[in-house]
């Protein structure tokens, strides 16, 4: 979440207040990632007098609308719910947006939010706006979104023409197992590598919390960072 620090700093320097509305907008593909981003933003903004909020599908729309009307300086959102508020929430001040961050753009488009993103970009003010688009892959749809949302873009990526890989000492491998045996394999692997630093990725925040609690219970010390 390296982009969160300059986003907060921009709000501070611009002296944003609730009446200025939204100055930073962060769009994420899923509710879980949106909440993860929001927790980072909330932790940083506790040291600044700036308002913050999140709008996601499945939450109470009326509560979100009331908050937006009061003025949210940094807003984290999923595409569908954001478009709904942009089109239908009166009093939502978004014409002062100075920074737009599109997180995991490839995932946003893969899920099927292409039409919503196109509409969102057209509704948002383009003048004096910094746009940051992050994507694990550069697909045709991501390139199209870049052309729509970015003006004179600068591409930052891993060097393609390097003679060596990013880490030429890296060893990779994989194991195909039945779903019922996944935890057994994880437990065995971690137990054999207790003295090493191991990072395990899960499919959801709930899965991280569940397996972290379970592993700690069976004396495999792990740290849960699902929502930090």
PDB file of C-alpha atoms in Angstrom, residues 6-215:
ATOM      1  CA  UNK A   6       1.488  10.195  -0.832  1.00  0.00           C
ATOM      2  CA  UNK A   7      -2.317  10.162  -0.983  1.00  0.00           C
ATOM      3  CA  UNK A   8      -2.584  11.244   2.652  1.00  0.00           C
ATOM      4  CA  UNK A   9       0.212  13.773   2.189  1.00  0.00           C
ATOM      5  CA  UNK A  10      -1.619  15.289  -0.788  1.00  0.00           C
ATOM      6  CA  UNK A  11      -4.731  15.811   1.334  1.00  0.00           C
ATOM      7  CA  UNK A  12      -2.656  17.457   4.040  1.00  0.00           C
ATOM      8  CA  UNK A  13      -0.909  19.843   1.682  1.00  0.00           C
ATOM      9  CA  UNK A  14      -4.147  20.745  -0.079  1.00  0.00           C
ATOM     10  CA  UNK A  15      -5.790  21.534   3.282  1.00  0.00           C
ATOM     11  CA  UNK A  16      -8.847  19.427   2.469  1.00  0.00           C
ATOM     12  CA  UNK A  17     -11.862  19.825   4.740  1.00  0.00           C
ATOM     13  CA  UNK A  18     -15.213  17.972   4.671  1.00  0.00           C
ATOM     14  CA  UNK A  19     -16.798  20.741   2.608  1.00  0.00           C
ATOM     15  CA  UNK A  20     -14.200  20.092  -0.134  1.00  0.00           C
ATOM     16  CA  UNK A  21     -15.579  16.574  -0.503  1.00  0.00           C
ATOM     17  CA  UNK A  22     -13.437  13.763  -1.868  1.00  0.00           C
ATOM     18  CA  UNK A  23      -9.829  14.487  -2.775  1.00  0.00           C
ATOM     19  CA  UNK A  24      -8.496  10.921  -3.005  1.00  0.00           C
ATOM     20  CA  UNK A  25     -10.472   8.041  -4.505  1.00  0.00           C
ATOM     21  CA  UNK A  26      -9.217   4.454  -4.297  1.00  0.00           C
ATOM     22  CA  UNK A  27     -11.049   1.813  -6.332  1.00  0.00           C
ATOM     23  CA  UNK A  28     -10.569  -1.874  -5.484  1.00  0.00           C
ATOM     24  CA  UNK A  29     -12.071  -4.974  -7.140  1.00  0.00           C
ATOM     25  CA  UNK A  30     -13.546  -6.674  -4.064  1.00  0.00           C
ATOM     26  CA  UNK A  31     -15.077  -5.776  -0.726  1.00  0.00           C
ATOM     27  CA  UNK A  32     -12.243  -7.537   1.121  1.00  0.00           C
ATOM     28  CA  UNK A  33      -9.504  -5.604  -0.655  1.00  0.00           C
ATOM     29  CA  UNK A  34     -11.451  -2.365  -0.265  1.00  0.00           C
ATOM     30  CA  UNK A  35     -11.714  -2.931   3.490  1.00  0.00           C
ATOM     31  CA  UNK A  36      -8.015  -3.827   3.643  1.00  0.00           C
ATOM     32  CA  UNK A  37      -7.137  -0.567   1.859  1.00  0.00           C
ATOM     33  CA  UNK A  38      -9.500   1.372   4.093  1.00  0.00           C
ATOM     34  CA  UNK A  39      -7.878   0.054   7.266  1.00  0.00           C
ATOM     35  CA  UNK A  40      -4.497   1.269   6.006  1.00  0.00           C
ATOM     36  CA  UNK A  41      -5.983   4.673   5.180  1.00  0.00           C
ATOM     37  CA  UNK A  42      -7.758   4.930   8.531  1.00  0.00           C
ATOM     38  CA  UNK A  43      -4.564   4.093  10.435  1.00  0.00           C
ATOM     39  CA  UNK A  44      -2.627   6.794   8.585  1.00  0.00           C
ATOM     40  CA  UNK A  45      -5.362   9.418   8.801  1.00  0.00           C
ATOM     41  CA  UNK A  46      -5.644   9.115  12.568  1.00  0.00           C
ATOM     42  CA  UNK A  47      -2.739  11.567  12.676  1.00  0.00           C
ATOM     43  CA  UNK A  48      -4.488  14.059  10.374  1.00  0.00           C
ATOM     44  CA  UNK A  49      -7.743  15.946  10.592  1.00  0.00           C
ATOM     45  CA  UNK A  50      -9.157  14.427   7.391  1.00  0.00           C
ATOM     46  CA  UNK A  51     -12.360  12.489   6.886  1.00  0.00           C
ATOM     47  CA  UNK A  52     -12.383   9.004   5.403  1.00  0.00           C
ATOM     48  CA  UNK A  53     -14.887   6.376   4.361  1.00  0.00           C
ATOM     49  CA  UNK A  54     -15.597   3.254   2.353  1.00  0.00           C
ATOM     50  CA  UNK A  55     -18.493   2.351   0.042  1.00  0.00           C
ATOM     51  CA  UNK A  56     -18.907  -1.294  -0.941  1.00  0.00           C
ATOM     52  CA  UNK A  57     -21.584  -3.620  -2.215  1.00  0.00           C
ATOM     53  CA  UNK A  58     -23.490  -5.344   0.549  1.00  0.00           C
ATOM     54  CA  UNK A  59     -23.233  -2.417   2.978  1.00  0.00           C
ATOM     55  CA  UNK A  60     -26.169  -0.166   3.876  1.00  0.00           C
ATOM     56  CA  UNK A  61     -26.414   2.326   1.039  1.00  0.00           C
ATOM     57  CA  UNK A  62     -28.310   5.004   2.976  1.00  0.00           C
ATOM     58  CA  UNK A  63     -25.597   5.172   5.657  1.00  0.00           C
ATOM     59  CA  UNK A  64     -22.930   5.525   2.966  1.00  0.00           C
ATOM     60  CA  UNK A  65     -24.911   8.288   1.248  1.00  0.00           C
ATOM     61  CA  UNK A  66     -25.281  10.256   4.487  1.00  0.00           C
ATOM     62  CA  UNK A  67     -21.555  10.022   5.090  1.00  0.00           C
ATOM     63  CA  UNK A  68     -20.748  11.140   1.543  1.00  0.00           C
ATOM     64  CA  UNK A  69     -23.037  14.166   1.907  1.00  0.00           C
ATOM     65  CA  UNK A  70     -21.088  15.239   4.996  1.00  0.00           C
ATOM     66  CA  UNK A  71     -17.832  15.071   3.003  1.00  0.00           C
ATOM     67  CA  UNK A  72     -15.318  12.224   2.735  1.00  0.00           C
ATOM     68  CA  UNK A  73     -11.768  13.375   1.941  1.00  0.00           C
ATOM     69  CA  UNK A  74     -10.374   9.901   1.258  1.00  0.00           C
ATOM     70  CA  UNK A  75     -12.811   7.388  -0.153  1.00  0.00           C
ATOM     71  CA  UNK A  76     -12.232   3.691  -0.807  1.00  0.00           C
ATOM     72  CA  UNK A  77     -14.804   1.985  -3.034  1.00  0.00           C
ATOM     73  CA  UNK A  78     -15.750  -0.982  -5.163  1.00  0.00           C
ATOM     74  CA  UNK A  79     -16.794  -0.096  -8.729  1.00  0.00           C
ATOM     75  CA  UNK A  80     -20.484  -1.006  -8.683  1.00  0.00           C
ATOM     76  CA  UNK A  81     -21.386   0.803  -5.463  1.00  0.00           C
ATOM     77  CA  UNK A  82     -19.198   3.790  -6.383  1.00  0.00           C
ATOM     78  CA  UNK A  83     -20.976   4.233  -9.717  1.00  0.00           C
ATOM     79  CA  UNK A  84     -24.324   4.070  -7.923  1.00  0.00           C
ATOM     80  CA  UNK A  85     -23.320   6.931  -5.614  1.00  0.00           C
ATOM     81  CA  UNK A  86     -21.777   8.983  -8.422  1.00  0.00           C
ATOM     82  CA  UNK A  87     -25.008   8.807 -10.397  1.00  0.00           C
ATOM     83  CA  UNK A  88     -27.615   8.916  -7.643  1.00  0.00           C
ATOM     84  CA  UNK A  89     -26.333  10.423  -4.387  1.00  0.00           C
ATOM     85  CA  UNK A  90     -27.111  14.135  -4.259  1.00  0.00           C
ATOM     86  CA  UNK A  91     -24.639  16.110  -2.221  1.00  0.00           C
ATOM     87  CA  UNK A  92     -21.716  13.782  -2.966  1.00  0.00           C
ATOM     88  CA  UNK A  93     -18.929  16.249  -3.791  1.00  0.00           C
ATOM     89  CA  UNK A  94     -16.417  14.561  -6.086  1.00  0.00           C
ATOM     90  CA  UNK A  95     -15.492  17.345  -8.501  1.00  0.00           C
ATOM     91  CA  UNK A  96     -12.424  18.184  -6.363  1.00  0.00           C
ATOM     92  CA  UNK A  97     -10.750  14.785  -6.760  1.00  0.00           C
ATOM     93  CA  UNK A  98      -7.010  15.266  -7.122  1.00  0.00           C
ATOM     94  CA  UNK A  99      -5.824  11.666  -6.952  1.00  0.00           C
ATOM     95  CA  UNK A 100      -7.443   8.536  -8.392  1.00  0.00           C
ATOM     96  CA  UNK A 101      -5.935   5.156  -7.517  1.00  0.00           C
ATOM     97  CA  UNK A 102      -7.119   2.031  -9.353  1.00  0.00           C
ATOM     98  CA  UNK A 103      -5.870  -0.978  -7.406  1.00  0.00           C
ATOM     99  CA  UNK A 104      -5.556  -4.383  -9.117  1.00  0.00           C
ATOM    100  CA  UNK A 105      -7.018  -3.100 -12.367  1.00  0.00           C
ATOM    101  CA  UNK A 106      -6.687  -6.499 -14.032  1.00  0.00           C
ATOM    102  CA  UNK A 107      -8.796  -8.084 -11.297  1.00  0.00           C
ATOM    103  CA  UNK A 108     -11.409  -5.317 -11.583  1.00  0.00           C
ATOM    104  CA  UNK A 109     -11.804  -6.014 -15.286  1.00  0.00           C
ATOM    105  CA  UNK A 110     -11.597  -9.779 -14.911  1.00  0.00           C
ATOM    106  CA  UNK A 111     -14.509  -9.737 -12.468  1.00  0.00           C
ATOM    107  CA  UNK A 112     -16.589  -7.918 -15.087  1.00  0.00           C
ATOM    108  CA  UNK A 113     -16.542  -4.254 -14.056  1.00  0.00           C
ATOM    109  CA  UNK A 114     -15.338  -2.947 -17.426  1.00  0.00           C
ATOM    110  CA  UNK A 115     -18.555  -1.060 -18.223  1.00  0.00           C
ATOM    111  CA  UNK A 116     -18.775   0.406 -14.706  1.00  0.00           C
ATOM    112  CA  UNK A 117     -15.141   1.573 -14.825  1.00  0.00           C
ATOM    113  CA  UNK A 118     -15.653   3.269 -18.179  1.00  0.00           C
ATOM    114  CA  UNK A 119     -18.661   5.148 -16.787  1.00  0.00           C
ATOM    115  CA  UNK A 120     -16.809   6.081 -13.587  1.00  0.00           C
ATOM    116  CA  UNK A 121     -13.840   7.504 -15.479  1.00  0.00           C
ATOM    117  CA  UNK A 122     -16.144   9.627 -17.641  1.00  0.00           C
ATOM    118  CA  UNK A 123     -17.965  11.000 -14.591  1.00  0.00           C
ATOM    119  CA  UNK A 124     -14.821  11.938 -12.673  1.00  0.00           C
ATOM    120  CA  UNK A 125     -13.101  15.284 -13.305  1.00  0.00           C
ATOM    121  CA  UNK A 126      -9.901  14.853 -15.321  1.00  0.00           C
ATOM    122  CA  UNK A 127      -8.424  18.296 -14.740  1.00  0.00           C
ATOM    123  CA  UNK A 128      -5.466  18.492 -12.333  1.00  0.00           C
ATOM    124  CA  UNK A 129      -5.881  14.851 -11.346  1.00  0.00           C
ATOM    125  CA  UNK A 130      -3.107  12.363 -10.669  1.00  0.00           C
ATOM    126  CA  UNK A 131      -4.091   8.824 -11.641  1.00  0.00           C
ATOM    127  CA  UNK A 132      -2.231   5.718 -10.486  1.00  0.00           C
ATOM    128  CA  UNK A 133      -3.179   2.362 -11.975  1.00  0.00           C
ATOM    129  CA  UNK A 134      -1.771  -0.855 -10.524  1.00  0.00           C
ATOM    130  CA  UNK A 135      -2.031  -4.197 -12.305  1.00  0.00           C
ATOM    131  CA  UNK A 136      -0.304  -7.559 -12.034  1.00  0.00           C
ATOM    132  CA  UNK A 137      -0.721  -8.112 -15.781  1.00  0.00           C
ATOM    133  CA  UNK A 138      -1.040  -5.828 -18.804  1.00  0.00           C
ATOM    134  CA  UNK A 139      -3.967  -7.286 -20.712  1.00  0.00           C
ATOM    135  CA  UNK A 140      -5.712  -5.672 -23.670  1.00  0.00           C
ATOM    136  CA  UNK A 141      -8.530  -4.509 -21.374  1.00  0.00           C
ATOM    137  CA  UNK A 142      -6.071  -2.969 -18.908  1.00  0.00           C
ATOM    138  CA  UNK A 143      -4.359  -1.125 -21.757  1.00  0.00           C
ATOM    139  CA  UNK A 144      -7.743   0.189 -22.913  1.00  0.00           C
ATOM    140  CA  UNK A 145      -8.484   1.393 -19.377  1.00  0.00           C
ATOM    141  CA  UNK A 146      -5.070   3.089 -19.283  1.00  0.00           C
ATOM    142  CA  UNK A 147      -5.861   4.987 -22.481  1.00  0.00           C
ATOM    143  CA  UNK A 148      -9.196   6.070 -21.046  1.00  0.00           C
ATOM    144  CA  UNK A 149      -8.048   7.080 -17.565  1.00  0.00           C
ATOM    145  CA  UNK A 150      -4.435   8.201 -18.028  1.00  0.00           C
ATOM    146  CA  UNK A 151      -2.965  11.155 -19.887  1.00  0.00           C
ATOM    147  CA  UNK A 152       0.691  10.841 -20.914  1.00  0.00           C
ATOM    148  CA  UNK A 153       1.150   7.745 -18.718  1.00  0.00           C
ATOM    149  CA  UNK A 154       4.483   6.539 -17.382  1.00  0.00           C
ATOM    150  CA  UNK A 155       4.886   2.761 -17.186  1.00  0.00           C
ATOM    151  CA  UNK A 156       6.765   1.389 -14.176  1.00  0.00           C
ATOM    152  CA  UNK A 157       7.550  -2.332 -14.369  1.00  0.00           C
ATOM    153  CA  UNK A 158      10.187  -4.984 -13.813  1.00  0.00           C
ATOM    154  CA  UNK A 159      12.925  -4.780 -16.443  1.00  0.00           C
ATOM    155  CA  UNK A 160      11.918  -7.009 -19.345  1.00  0.00           C
ATOM    156  CA  UNK A 161      15.243  -7.102 -21.158  1.00  0.00           C
ATOM    157  CA  UNK A 162      17.461  -7.878 -18.193  1.00  0.00           C
ATOM    158  CA  UNK A 163      19.899 -10.757 -18.743  1.00  0.00           C
ATOM    159  CA  UNK A 164      19.062 -12.110 -15.315  1.00  0.00           C
ATOM    160  CA  UNK A 165      15.713 -12.603 -13.623  1.00  0.00           C
ATOM    161  CA  UNK A 166      14.588 -10.295 -10.820  1.00  0.00           C
ATOM    162  CA  UNK A 167      16.169 -12.751  -8.418  1.00  0.00           C
ATOM    163  CA  UNK A 168      18.322 -15.254 -10.288  1.00  0.00           C
ATOM    164  CA  UNK A 169      18.812 -17.350  -7.151  1.00  0.00           C
ATOM    165  CA  UNK A 170      15.092 -17.877  -6.644  1.00  0.00           C
ATOM    166  CA  UNK A 171      13.889 -21.467  -6.725  1.00  0.00           C
ATOM    167  CA  UNK A 172      10.251 -22.168  -7.519  1.00  0.00           C
ATOM    168  CA  UNK A 173       8.117 -25.279  -7.320  1.00  0.00           C
ATOM    169  CA  UNK A 174       4.600 -26.458  -6.802  1.00  0.00           C
ATOM    170  CA  UNK A 175       2.680 -29.414  -5.438  1.00  0.00           C
ATOM    171  CA  UNK A 176      -0.714 -30.620  -6.626  1.00  0.00           C
ATOM    172  CA  UNK A 177      -2.812 -31.932  -3.718  1.00  0.00           C
ATOM    173  CA  UNK A 178      -6.424 -32.715  -3.001  1.00  0.00           C
ATOM    174  CA  UNK A 179      -8.252 -29.912  -1.144  1.00  0.00           C
ATOM    175  CA  UNK A 180      -8.694 -32.206   1.863  1.00  0.00           C
ATOM    176  CA  UNK A 181      -4.909 -32.596   2.168  1.00  0.00           C
ATOM    177  CA  UNK A 182      -3.931 -28.926   1.870  1.00  0.00           C
ATOM    178  CA  UNK A 183      -3.783 -28.221   5.582  1.00  0.00           C
ATOM    179  CA  UNK A 184      -1.816 -31.405   6.272  1.00  0.00           C
ATOM    180  CA  UNK A 185       0.785 -30.321   3.720  1.00  0.00           C
ATOM    181  CA  UNK A 186       0.921 -26.791   5.102  1.00  0.00           C
ATOM    182  CA  UNK A 187       1.302 -28.038   8.667  1.00  0.00           C
ATOM    183  CA  UNK A 188       4.105 -30.439   7.695  1.00  0.00           C
ATOM    184  CA  UNK A 189       5.939 -27.824   5.645  1.00  0.00           C
ATOM    185  CA  UNK A 190       5.791 -25.177   8.372  1.00  0.00           C
ATOM    186  CA  UNK A 191       6.835 -27.627  11.062  1.00  0.00           C
ATOM    187  CA  UNK A 192       9.937 -28.589   9.059  1.00  0.00           C
ATOM    188  CA  UNK A 193      10.819 -24.925   8.493  1.00  0.00           C
ATOM    189  CA  UNK A 194      10.194 -23.364  11.894  1.00  0.00           C
ATOM    190  CA  UNK A 195      13.535 -21.559  11.824  1.00  0.00           C
ATOM    191  CA  UNK A 196      12.844 -19.966   8.435  1.00  0.00           C
ATOM    192  CA  UNK A 197      10.689 -17.004   7.483  1.00  0.00           C
ATOM    193  CA  UNK A 198       7.691 -18.236   5.514  1.00  0.00           C
ATOM    194  CA  UNK A 199       4.856 -16.163   4.039  1.00  0.00           C
ATOM    195  CA  UNK A 200       1.590 -17.958   3.262  1.00  0.00           C
ATOM    196  CA  UNK A 201      -1.116 -16.390   1.084  1.00  0.00           C
ATOM    197  CA  UNK A 202      -4.767 -17.365   1.511  1.00  0.00           C
ATOM    198  CA  UNK A 203      -7.836 -16.789  -0.641  1.00  0.00           C
ATOM    199  CA  UNK A 204      -9.570 -14.519   1.873  1.00  0.00           C
ATOM    200  CA  UNK A 205      -9.113 -12.602   5.129  1.00  0.00           C
ATOM    201  CA  UNK A 206     -11.372 -15.068   6.913  1.00  0.00           C
ATOM    202  CA  UNK A 207      -9.181 -17.964   5.776  1.00  0.00           C
ATOM    203  CA  UNK A 208      -6.069 -16.189   7.064  1.00  0.00           C
ATOM    204  CA  UNK A 209      -7.619 -15.654  10.484  1.00  0.00           C
ATOM    205  CA  UNK A 210      -8.988 -19.194  10.713  1.00  0.00           C
ATOM    206  CA  UNK A 211      -5.757 -20.975   9.786  1.00  0.00           C
ATOM    207  CA  UNK A 212      -3.602 -18.619  11.841  1.00  0.00           C
ATOM    208  CA  UNK A 213      -5.672 -19.433  14.927  1.00  0.00           C
ATOM    209  CA  UNK A 214      -5.579 -23.140  14.095  1.00  0.00           C
ATOM    210  CA  UNK A 215      -1.819 -23.256  13.530  1.00  0.00           C
TER     211      UNK A 215
END
